CSV table of C-alpha atoms and ligand atoms in Angstrom, one decimal:
chain,number,residue,atom,x,y,z
A,701,MET,CA,0.0,0.2,0.1
A,702,ARG,CA,2.3,2.4,1.3
A,703,SER,CA,4.7,1.6,-1.8
A,704,ASN,CA,1.7,2.1,-4.0
A,705,MET,CA,1.1,5.7,-2.9
A,706,LYS,CA,4.9,6.6,-3.4
A,707,THR,CA,4.8,5.3,-7.0
A,708,LYS,CA,1.9,7.5,-7.4
A,709,THR,CA,3.2,10.3,-6.1
A,710,ALA,CA,6.3,9.9,-8.1
A,711,ILE,CA,4.3,9.4,-11.3
A,712,ALA,CA,2.4,12.6,-10.3
A,713,ILE,CA,5.4,14.8,-9.9
A,714,ALA,CA,6.7,13.2,-13.3
A,715,LEU,CA,3.8,14.3,-15.0
A,716,SER,CA,3.4,17.5,-13.6
A,717,VAL,CA,6.9,18.3,-14.6
A,718,MET,CA,6.8,16.7,-17.8
A,719,ALA,CA,8.4,18.3,-21.3
A,720,GLY,CA,6.6,18.1,-25.0
A,721,THR,CA,8.0,16.1,-27.4
A,722,ALA,CA,8.8,17.9,-30.4
A,723,SER,CA,11.5,17.0,-32.0
A,724,ALA,CA,14.9,19.2,-31.2
A,725,ASP,CA,14.5,20.6,-34.3
A,726,GLY,CA,10.9,22.2,-34.0
A,727,HIS,CA,9.5,19.5,-36.0
A,728,SER,CA,6.1,17.7,-35.1
A,729,SER,CA,6.7,14.1,-34.1
A,730,VAL,CA,5.8,11.5,-32.4
A,731,GLU,CA,7.3,8.9,-29.9
A,732,VAL,CA,5.2,5.9,-30.2
A,733,LEU,CA,5.5,2.9,-27.6
A,734,HIS,CA,3.9,0.0,-29.1
A,735,TRP,CA,4.8,-4.0,-28.7
A,736,TRP,CA,4.3,-4.8,-32.8
A,737,THR,CA,7.3,-6.6,-33.2
A,738,SER,CA,6.2,-9.6,-35.4
A,739,GLY,CA,6.7,-9.3,-39.4
A,740,GLY,CA,3.1,-8.9,-39.4
A,741,GLU,CA,2.9,-6.3,-36.7
A,742,ALA,CA,5.8,-4.4,-38.0
A,743,ALA,CA,3.7,-4.5,-41.6
A,744,ALA,CA,0.8,-2.9,-40.0
A,745,LEU,CA,2.4,-0.1,-38.2
A,746,ASN,CA,4.6,0.3,-41.2
A,747,VAL,CA,1.1,1.6,-42.7
A,748,LEU,CA,0.5,4.0,-39.6
A,749,LYS,CA,3.9,5.4,-40.1
A,750,GLU,CA,3.4,6.2,-43.9
A,751,ASP,CA,0.4,7.8,-43.0
A,752,LEU,CA,1.4,10.2,-40.3
A,753,ASN,CA,4.8,10.6,-42.7
A,754,GLY,CA,2.8,12.2,-45.3
A,755,GLN,CA,1.3,14.2,-43.0
A,756,GLY,CA,4.5,16.1,-42.1
A,757,VAL,CA,4.6,14.3,-38.4
A,758,GLY,CA,7.8,12.3,-37.8
A,759,TRP,CA,8.3,9.0,-36.0
A,760,THR,CA,10.3,7.6,-32.8
A,761,ASP,CA,9.9,3.9,-32.6
A,762,MET,CA,9.7,2.5,-28.9
A,763,PRO,CA,8.8,-1.2,-29.4
A,764,VAL,CA,9.0,-4.0,-26.3
A,765,ALA,CA,8.5,-7.1,-27.6
A,766,GLY,CA,5.5,-9.3,-26.1
A,767,GLY,CA,2.3,-10.1,-27.2
A,768,GLY,CA,-0.8,-8.7,-24.6
A,769,GLY,CA,1.7,-6.0,-23.8
A,770,SER,CA,2.7,-6.7,-20.3
A,771,ASP,CA,6.0,-6.6,-20.9
A,772,ALA,CA,5.1,-2.9,-22.6
A,773,MET,CA,3.1,-1.8,-20.0
A,774,THR,CA,6.3,-2.7,-17.4
A,775,VAL,CA,8.6,0.1,-19.5
A,776,LEU,CA,5.6,2.7,-19.7
A,777,ARG,CA,5.4,2.5,-16.1
A,778,ALA,CA,9.1,3.3,-16.2
A,779,ARG,CA,9.0,5.8,-18.7
A,780,VAL,CA,6.4,7.9,-16.4
A,781,THR,CA,8.0,7.2,-13.3
A,782,ALA,CA,11.2,9.1,-14.6
A,783,GLY,CA,9.1,11.9,-15.8
A,784,ASP,CA,9.3,10.7,-19.6
A,785,PRO,CA,6.4,9.3,-21.1
A,786,PRO,CA,6.2,8.7,-24.8
A,787,THR,CA,3.8,10.9,-27.0
A,788,ALA,CA,1.8,7.7,-27.8
A,789,VAL,CA,1.2,4.3,-26.4
A,790,GLN,CA,-0.5,1.1,-27.3
A,791,MET,CA,-3.2,0.0,-24.8
A,792,LEU,CA,-5.8,-2.1,-24.3
A,793,GLY,CA,-9.0,-2.3,-22.2
A,794,PHE,CA,-8.3,-1.4,-18.4
A,795,ALA,CA,-4.9,-0.4,-18.3
A,796,ILE,CA,-6.5,2.3,-20.3
A,797,ARG,CA,-9.3,3.5,-17.7
A,798,ASP,CA,-6.1,2.8,-14.8
A,799,TRP,CA,-4.0,5.8,-16.6
A,800,ALA,CA,-6.9,8.1,-17.3
A,801,GLY,CA,-7.8,7.3,-13.5
A,802,GLU,CA,-4.4,8.3,-12.5
A,803,GLY,CA,-5.0,12.0,-14.6
A,804,ALA,CA,-2.5,10.8,-17.0
A,805,LEU,CA,-3.9,10.9,-20.4
A,806,ALA,CA,-5.0,13.6,-22.4
A,807,ASP,CA,-8.3,14.6,-23.5
A,808,LEU,CA,-9.3,14.3,-27.3
A,809,ASN,CA,-12.9,15.0,-26.6
A,810,ASP,CA,-12.1,18.3,-29.3
A,811,LEU,CA,-11.3,15.9,-32.0
A,812,ALA,CA,-14.1,13.5,-31.2
A,813,ALA,CA,-16.4,15.5,-31.4
A,814,GLU,CA,-15.5,17.2,-34.4
A,815,GLN,CA,-15.5,13.9,-36.1
A,816,ASN,CA,-18.4,12.2,-34.5
A,817,TRP,CA,-16.7,9.3,-32.7
A,818,ASP,CA,-19.3,8.5,-30.1
A,819,GLU,CA,-22.0,7.6,-33.7
A,820,VAL,CA,-19.5,5.4,-35.3
A,821,VAL,CA,-17.3,4.0,-32.6
A,822,PRO,CA,-18.9,0.4,-30.8
A,823,ALA,CA,-20.4,0.6,-27.1
A,824,ALA,CA,-18.4,-2.0,-26.2
A,825,LEU,CA,-15.0,-0.3,-27.5
A,826,GLN,CA,-16.0,3.4,-25.7
A,827,GLY,CA,-16.2,1.8,-22.6
A,828,TYR,CA,-12.7,1.5,-22.3
A,829,SER,CA,-11.4,4.5,-25.0
A,830,LYS,CA,-13.7,6.9,-22.6
A,831,PHE,CA,-13.0,7.9,-18.7
A,832,ASP,CA,-15.6,10.2,-17.0
A,833,GLY,CA,-17.0,11.1,-20.3
A,834,GLN,CA,-14.2,12.3,-22.1
A,835,TRP,CA,-12.2,10.1,-25.0
A,836,VAL,CA,-8.4,9.4,-23.7
A,837,ALA,CA,-7.9,7.0,-26.2
A,838,ALA,CA,-8.4,6.5,-30.2
A,839,PRO,CA,-8.8,2.6,-30.9
A,840,VAL,CA,-7.6,1.4,-34.3
A,841,ASN,CA,-8.9,-2.2,-34.4
A,842,VAL,CA,-10.7,-4.8,-32.8
A,843,HIS,CA,-9.1,-8.3,-32.5
A,844,SER,CA,-10.7,-11.4,-31.4
A,845,THR,CA,-9.2,-14.0,-28.8
A,846,ASN,CA,-11.8,-17.1,-29.9
A,847,TRP,CA,-10.0,-18.5,-33.4
A,848,VAL,CA,-8.4,-21.4,-34.6
A,849,TRP,CA,-5.6,-21.2,-37.7
A,850,ALA,CA,-5.5,-23.9,-39.7
A,851,ASN,CA,-3.3,-25.7,-42.9
A,852,SER,CA,-5.7,-26.4,-45.4
A,853,ALA,CA,-3.5,-29.0,-46.8
A,854,ILE,CA,-3.5,-30.9,-43.8
A,855,LEU,CA,-7.0,-31.0,-43.8
A,856,ALA,CA,-7.4,-32.3,-47.3
A,857,GLN,CA,-4.6,-34.4,-47.4
A,858,LEU,CA,-6.5,-36.3,-44.2
A,859,GLY,CA,-9.7,-35.7,-45.4
A,860,LEU,CA,-11.0,-34.0,-42.5
A,861,GLU,CA,-13.5,-30.9,-42.7
A,862,GLN,CA,-13.6,-28.1,-40.0
A,863,PRO,CA,-14.6,-29.3,-36.8
A,864,ALA,CA,-18.2,-29.0,-35.6
A,865,ASP,CA,-17.2,-29.6,-31.9
A,866,TRP,CA,-14.6,-30.0,-29.2
A,867,ASP,CA,-14.7,-34.0,-29.9
A,868,GLY,CA,-14.1,-33.4,-33.3
A,869,PHE,CA,-11.7,-31.1,-32.7
A,870,VAL,CA,-9.9,-33.3,-31.0
A,871,ALA,CA,-9.9,-35.6,-33.1
A,872,ALA,CA,-8.6,-34.0,-35.7
A,873,MET,CA,-5.7,-33.0,-33.9
A,874,GLN,CA,-5.3,-37.1,-33.1
A,875,ALA,CA,-5.1,-37.8,-37.0
A,876,ALA,CA,-2.7,-34.5,-37.4
A,877,GLN,CA,-0.8,-36.5,-34.5
A,878,ASP,CA,-0.5,-39.6,-35.8
A,879,ALA,CA,0.4,-38.6,-39.6
A,880,GLY,CA,3.4,-37.2,-38.0
A,881,TYR,CA,2.3,-33.7,-37.7
A,882,ILE,CA,2.1,-31.4,-34.6
A,883,GLY,CA,-1.5,-31.2,-33.8
A,884,LEU,CA,-1.4,-27.7,-32.5
A,885,ALA,CA,1.0,-24.7,-32.5
A,886,HIS,CA,1.5,-23.2,-29.4
A,887,GLY,CA,4.1,-21.1,-27.9
A,888,GLY,CA,4.5,-21.7,-23.8
A,889,GLN,CA,4.4,-17.8,-22.4
A,890,ALA,CA,1.7,-17.1,-20.2
A,891,TRP,CA,-0.4,-14.6,-22.3
A,892,GLN,CA,-0.7,-17.2,-24.8
A,893,ASP,CA,-1.2,-19.7,-22.4
A,894,ALA,CA,-3.9,-16.9,-21.8
A,895,THR,CA,-5.5,-16.6,-25.2
A,896,VAL,CA,-5.9,-20.4,-25.4
A,897,PHE,CA,-7.6,-20.6,-22.2
A,898,ASP,CA,-10.1,-17.3,-22.8
A,899,SER,CA,-11.8,-19.8,-25.4
A,900,MET,CA,-11.7,-22.6,-23.0
A,901,VAL,CA,-13.8,-21.1,-20.5
A,902,MET,CA,-16.4,-19.6,-23.3
A,903,GLY,CA,-16.2,-22.9,-24.3
A,904,VAL,CA,-17.3,-25.0,-21.6
A,905,GLY,CA,-19.4,-22.8,-19.7
A,906,GLY,CA,-20.8,-20.3,-22.5
A,907,PRO,CA,-21.6,-16.6,-22.0
A,908,GLU,CA,-22.8,-16.6,-18.6
A,909,PHE,CA,-20.1,-18.5,-16.9
A,910,TYR,CA,-17.2,-16.2,-18.6
A,911,GLN,CA,-19.4,-13.1,-17.6
A,912,ALA,CA,-19.2,-14.7,-13.5
A,913,ALA,CA,-15.8,-15.7,-13.6
A,914,PHE,CA,-14.0,-13.2,-15.8
A,915,ILE,CA,-15.8,-10.2,-15.4
A,916,ASP,CA,-18.2,-10.9,-12.4
A,917,LEU,CA,-14.8,-12.8,-10.6
A,918,ASP,CA,-17.7,-14.7,-8.7
A,919,PRO,CA,-16.0,-17.4,-6.5
A,920,GLU,CA,-18.3,-19.9,-7.3
A,921,ALA,CA,-17.5,-20.0,-10.8
A,922,LEU,CA,-14.0,-19.4,-10.7
A,923,GLY,CA,-13.6,-22.6,-9.0
A,924,SER,CA,-16.7,-24.6,-10.3
A,925,ALA,CA,-16.9,-27.8,-11.9
A,926,GLN,CA,-16.8,-26.1,-15.2
A,927,MET,CA,-13.5,-24.3,-14.6
A,928,VAL,CA,-12.1,-27.7,-13.5
A,929,GLN,CA,-13.3,-28.6,-16.9
A,930,ALA,CA,-12.0,-25.4,-18.7
A,931,PHE,CA,-8.4,-26.2,-16.9
A,932,GLN,CA,-8.9,-30.3,-18.1
A,933,ARG,CA,-9.2,-29.0,-21.3
A,934,MET,CA,-5.8,-27.5,-21.6
A,935,GLU,CA,-4.4,-30.7,-20.4
A,936,THR,CA,-6.3,-32.3,-23.4
A,937,LEU,CA,-4.3,-29.7,-25.7
A,938,ARG,CA,-1.1,-29.7,-24.0
A,939,GLY,CA,-1.2,-33.4,-25.0
A,940,PHE,CA,-1.1,-32.2,-29.3
A,941,VAL,CA,1.9,-29.0,-28.2
A,942,ASP,CA,5.4,-30.6,-29.4
A,943,ASP,CA,8.1,-30.8,-27.0
A,944,ASN,CA,9.5,-27.5,-28.0
A,945,PHE,CA,6.8,-25.1,-27.2
A,946,SER,CA,8.3,-23.9,-24.1
A,947,GLY,CA,9.1,-20.1,-24.5
A,948,ARG,CA,7.8,-20.0,-28.4
A,949,ASP,CA,6.6,-16.7,-30.0
A,950,TRP,CA,3.3,-16.8,-31.2
A,951,ASN,CA,4.1,-15.5,-34.7
A,952,LEU,CA,6.8,-18.9,-34.8
A,953,ALA,CA,3.8,-21.0,-34.2
A,954,SER,CA,1.3,-18.9,-36.8
A,955,ALA,CA,4.5,-19.8,-39.1
A,956,MET,CA,4.4,-23.6,-38.1
A,957,VAL,CA,1.2,-23.5,-39.3
A,958,ALA,CA,1.6,-21.7,-42.3
A,959,ASN,CA,4.5,-23.9,-43.3
A,960,GLY,CA,2.8,-27.3,-42.8
A,961,GLU,CA,4.6,-28.6,-39.6
A,962,ALA,CA,1.3,-28.4,-37.6
A,963,LEU,CA,-2.3,-28.6,-38.4
A,964,PHE,CA,-4.0,-25.8,-36.0
A,965,GLN,CA,-3.1,-23.0,-33.9
A,966,ILE,CA,-5.6,-20.9,-31.3
A,967,MET,CA,-4.8,-17.3,-31.3
A,968,GLY,CA,-6.2,-13.8,-31.9
A,969,ASP,CA,-6.4,-12.7,-35.1
A,970,TRP,CA,-3.5,-11.0,-35.4
A,971,ALA,CA,-2.4,-14.7,-37.1
A,972,LYS,CA,-4.0,-13.7,-40.0
A,973,GLY,CA,-1.3,-11.1,-40.1
A,974,GLU,CA,1.6,-13.3,-40.0
A,975,PHE,CA,-0.1,-15.8,-42.8
A,976,ILE,CA,-0.9,-12.6,-45.1
A,977,ASN,CA,2.7,-11.5,-44.4
A,978,ALA,CA,4.0,-14.6,-46.1
A,979,GLY,CA,2.2,-14.5,-48.9
A,980,GLN,CA,-0.6,-16.8,-48.2
A,981,THR,CA,-4.9,-16.1,-48.3
A,982,ALA,CA,-8.0,-16.9,-46.0
A,983,GLY,CA,-9.7,-19.4,-47.2
A,984,GLU,CA,-6.9,-20.9,-49.7
A,985,GLU,CA,-3.6,-22.1,-47.7
A,986,PHE,CA,-4.5,-21.5,-44.5
A,987,GLN,CA,-8.8,-21.2,-42.3
A,988,CYS,CA,-10.1,-19.7,-39.7
A,989,PHE,CA,-13.4,-21.0,-37.6
A,990,ARG,CA,-14.0,-19.9,-33.9
A,991,VAL,CA,-12.9,-22.6,-31.4
A,992,PRO,CA,-15.3,-25.4,-31.2
A,993,GLY,CA,-18.1,-24.4,-28.8
A,994,THR,CA,-17.5,-20.6,-29.1
A,995,GLU,CA,-19.3,-20.1,-31.7
A,996,GLY,CA,-22.1,-17.5,-31.5
A,997,THR,CA,-19.5,-15.5,-28.9
A,998,VAL,CA,-16.4,-13.3,-29.8
A,999,THR,CA,-14.3,-12.9,-27.1
A,1000,PHE,CA,-12.6,-9.0,-28.2
A,1001,ASN,CA,-9.8,-6.9,-27.5
A,1002,SER,CA,-9.4,-4.0,-29.3
A,1003,ASP,CA,-5.7,-1.7,-29.5
A,1004,GLN,CA,-5.9,1.6,-28.5
A,1005,PHE,CA,-4.0,4.8,-29.0
A,1006,ALA,CA,-3.5,6.6,-25.7
A,1007,MET,CA,-2.0,10.0,-25.9
A,1008,PHE,CA,0.1,11.2,-23.1
A,1009,LYS,CA,-0.6,14.9,-21.6
A,1010,VAL,CA,1.9,17.0,-23.2
A,1011,THR,CA,2.5,20.8,-22.9
A,1012,ASP,CA,4.3,21.8,-26.0
A,1013,GLU,CA,2.1,22.6,-28.8
A,1014,THR,CA,3.6,20.9,-31.5
A,1015,ALA,CA,4.0,17.8,-29.5
A,1016,ARG,CA,0.4,18.1,-28.9
A,1017,GLY,CA,-0.8,18.7,-32.4
A,1018,ALA,CA,1.5,15.6,-33.8
A,1019,GLN,CA,-1.2,13.7,-31.2
A,1020,MET,CA,-4.0,15.2,-32.4
A,1021,THR,CA,-3.1,14.1,-35.9
A,1022,MET,CA,-1.5,10.5,-35.0
A,1023,ALA,CA,-5.3,10.3,-33.1
A,1024,SER,CA,-7.1,11.4,-36.4
A,1025,SER,CA,-5.6,9.2,-38.9
A,1026,VAL,CA,-6.3,6.3,-36.9
A,1027,MET,CA,-9.6,7.0,-36.6
A,1028,SER,CA,-10.2,7.7,-40.4
A,1029,PRO,CA,-12.2,5.3,-42.5
A,1030,GLU,CA,-9.4,4.9,-44.6
A,1031,PHE,CA,-6.9,4.1,-42.3
A,1032,GLN,CA,-8.8,1.9,-40.5
A,1033,VAL,CA,-9.3,-0.2,-43.8
A,1034,ALA,CA,-5.5,0.1,-44.8
A,1035,PHE,CA,-4.4,-0.7,-41.7
A,1036,ASN,CA,-6.4,-3.3,-40.0
A,1037,THR,CA,-6.8,-5.5,-43.9
A,1038,VAL,CA,-2.7,-6.2,-42.9
A,1039,LYS,CA,-3.4,-6.3,-39.3
A,1040,GLY,CA,-5.6,-9.2,-39.2
A,1041,SER,CA,-8.1,-6.8,-37.2
A,1042,VAL,CA,-11.8,-5.7,-38.2
A,1043,PRO,CA,-12.2,-1.9,-38.0
A,1044,ALA,CA,-13.3,0.3,-34.8
A,1045,ARG,CA,-16.0,1.5,-36.5
A,1046,THR,CA,-19.3,0.6,-37.6
A,1047,ASP,CA,-19.7,2.2,-40.8
A,1048,ILE,CA,-16.8,0.5,-42.7
A,1049,SER,CA,-17.8,-1.9,-45.5
A,1050,ASP,CA,-16.3,-5.4,-45.4
A,1051,ALA,CA,-15.2,-5.2,-49.1
A,1052,ALA,CA,-11.7,-4.5,-48.3
A,1053,PHE,CA,-11.4,-7.7,-46.2
A,1054,ASP,CA,-10.7,-11.2,-47.2
A,1055,ALA,CA,-12.5,-14.5,-46.1
A,1056,CYS,CA,-11.6,-14.4,-42.7
A,1057,GLY,CA,-12.1,-10.3,-42.3
A,1058,GLN,CA,-15.5,-10.4,-43.5
A,1059,LEU,CA,-16.7,-13.7,-40.9
A,1060,GLY,CA,-14.9,-11.6,-38.2
A,1061,MET,CA,-17.2,-8.5,-39.1
A,1062,ALA,CA,-20.1,-10.2,-39.6
A,1063,GLN,CA,-19.6,-12.6,-36.6
A,1064,LEU,CA,-18.5,-9.1,-34.3
A,1065,ALA,CA,-22.2,-7.5,-35.6
A,1066,GLU,CA,-24.2,-10.8,-34.3
A,1067,ALA,CA,-22.6,-10.8,-31.5
A,1068,ALA,CA,-22.9,-7.3,-30.2
A,1069,ALA,CA,-26.7,-7.8,-31.4
A,1070,SER,CA,-27.2,-11.3,-29.3
A,1071,GLY,CA,-25.1,-10.3,-26.0
A,1072,GLY,CA,-22.3,-12.4,-27.3
A,1073,LEU,CA,-19.2,-10.1,-27.1
A,1074,PHE,CA,-17.4,-10.3,-24.0
A,1075,GLY,CA,-14.0,-8.8,-23.5
A,1076,SER,CA,-11.0,-11.2,-23.8
A,1077,MET,CA,-9.4,-11.4,-20.0
A,1078,ALA,CA,-5.9,-12.5,-21.5
A,1079,HIS,CA,-5.6,-9.2,-23.9
A,1080,GLY,CA,-6.2,-6.8,-20.6
A,1081,HIS,CA,-10.6,-6.2,-21.2
A,1082,ALA,CA,-12.7,-8.6,-18.9
A,1083,ASN,CA,-10.5,-7.0,-15.6
A,1084,ASN,CA,-8.0,-5.1,-14.2
A,1085,PRO,CA,-4.4,-5.8,-15.0
A,1086,SER,CA,-3.4,-7.2,-11.5
A,1087,VAL,CA,-6.9,-9.6,-11.4
A,1088,GLN,CA,-5.3,-10.3,-15.1
A,1089,ASN,CA,-2.1,-10.9,-13.6
A,1090,ALA,CA,-2.8,-13.5,-11.1
A,1091,MET,CA,-5.1,-15.6,-13.3
A,1092,TYR,CA,-2.2,-15.5,-15.8
A,1093,ASP,CA,-0.1,-17.0,-13.2
A,1094,VAL,CA,-2.1,-19.7,-12.5
A,1095,ILE,CA,-3.0,-20.8,-16.0
A,1096,THR,CA,0.4,-21.0,-17.2
A,1097,ALA,CA,1.2,-23.0,-13.1
A,1098,HIS,CA,-1.1,-25.5,-14.5
A,1099,PHE,CA,-0.4,-25.6,-17.9
A,1100,ASN,CA,3.3,-26.5,-17.4
A,1101,GLY,CA,2.3,-29.8,-14.9
A,1102,GLU,CA,2.9,-27.7,-11.2
A,1103,PHE,CA,-1.2,-28.1,-11.0
A,1104,ASP,CA,-3.5,-30.6,-11.9
A,1105,ALA,CA,-7.0,-29.1,-13.2
A,1106,GLU,CA,-9.0,-29.6,-9.4
A,1107,THR,CA,-5.7,-27.8,-7.8
A,1108,ALA,CA,-6.2,-25.3,-10.5
A,1109,ALA,CA,-9.4,-23.9,-10.2
A,1110,ALA,CA,-8.9,-23.5,-6.5
A,1111,GLU,CA,-5.4,-21.6,-7.0
A,1112,LEU,CA,-7.9,-19.3,-9.1
A,1113,VAL,CA,-9.8,-18.8,-6.5
A,1114,THR,CA,-7.2,-17.7,-4.3
A,1115,ALA,CA,-5.1,-15.2,-6.8
A,1116,VAL,CA,-8.1,-13.6,-7.6
A,1117,GLU,CA,-9.4,-13.1,-3.9
A,1118,LEU,CA,-5.7,-11.8,-3.6
A,1119,ALA,CA,-5.0,-9.9,-6.4
A,1120,GLN,CA,-8.7,-7.3,-5.4
B,1739,GAL,C1,-2.6,-7.9,-28.5
B,1739,GAL,C2,-2.9,-7.1,-29.5
B,1739,GAL,C3,-2.5,-7.2,-31.4
B,1739,GAL,C4,-1.5,-8.3,-31.5
B,1739,GAL,C5,-0.5,-9.6,-29.9
B,1739,GAL,C6,0.2,-10.1,-30.2
B,1739,GAL,O1,-2.0,-7.6,-26.9
B,1739,GAL,O2,-3.3,-6.7,-29.0
B,1739,GAL,O3,-2.8,-6.1,-31.4
B,1739,GAL,O4,-0.5,-7.4,-31.2
B,1739,GAL,O5,-1.1,-9.2,-28.9
B,1739,GAL,O6,1.3,-9.4,-30.5
């Protein structure tokens, strides 16, 4: 508690003495902290860099690798505490709310009013982009985590269709393994284990259970027989992962599907960015479908750019140019067709999107209309970062064999209680 207060005081001081971030020669520029370091992510980021470049806004890159952004958020905290925050930061869900609550984020209301963001940004996203009625972040996309990425050639060779249910999914991985392939490409990193777990919880218990466990943090749901079953499904998946999974980056797991080493990967649709970057086409070399059991639901996350408060007018102008670009309909198409995500606006045609993008857009709208749209726990949209990290620890310890499924569910109850 004490050290927490100390940190908060340090941050308040740091924010109050903070200078602007116009470049030394007075030209407008932004310093962007992000975790888009894979091939597909870098290609998407380039769309933004070039857009800003075309408007005379320079770019200072501050990449911090690590999906889910935990490491990026640690670096951000250190930068702010040192009185040197980046101008623009890629952020997810509850982290945006935390920083807004600390008074660190710039007010985007004038720009939002001018460009009518209230009307075009989906309601589910506004809960994170606005704090106390004030716009504090510009959403660049909507990703979702309950996808399977499949190698078409292996499916065809084994005479398999896209599986219709969990048993079919397991049978397909078994057939692939029997034929000498890897059933499931996976990287053993806590955030990847958690990404898969989003779908196991939704698949076992459906929307009510997901809501109770991950959003309401109901101890009964967290320790329930359904949670035990979700952990048991993780054990089943573990049986189809190769021996070298530990520490593997997610994009290398995507490459295993793209290269024909592995049949499936369960991953958010940023994986599509990797397939595209490798020259592949949705519906041809690779396929996408919802994790069996989660059909009709979407567990989403939205990358947003939060702007830190700056005093320098040139720097503030650059931030507003960036926020404006991010929200423009043309940019949302250009960026998201490369990134694998779908637009963070409801008024964009799906014509420029590939088969998976069109499916993603339609399913997002359906899920929003039917009450099947939920924030991803793994990607900071279901609960605050301390609860999220507590969940990560249990999920990853279980996946690595430290706990059986019953113990893991019990540990989840305790870890969540302590983290609140
Ligand atoms: C997510 C982020 C995505 C993608 C992924 C892997 O948290 O929202 O944009 O980059 O991490 O790095």
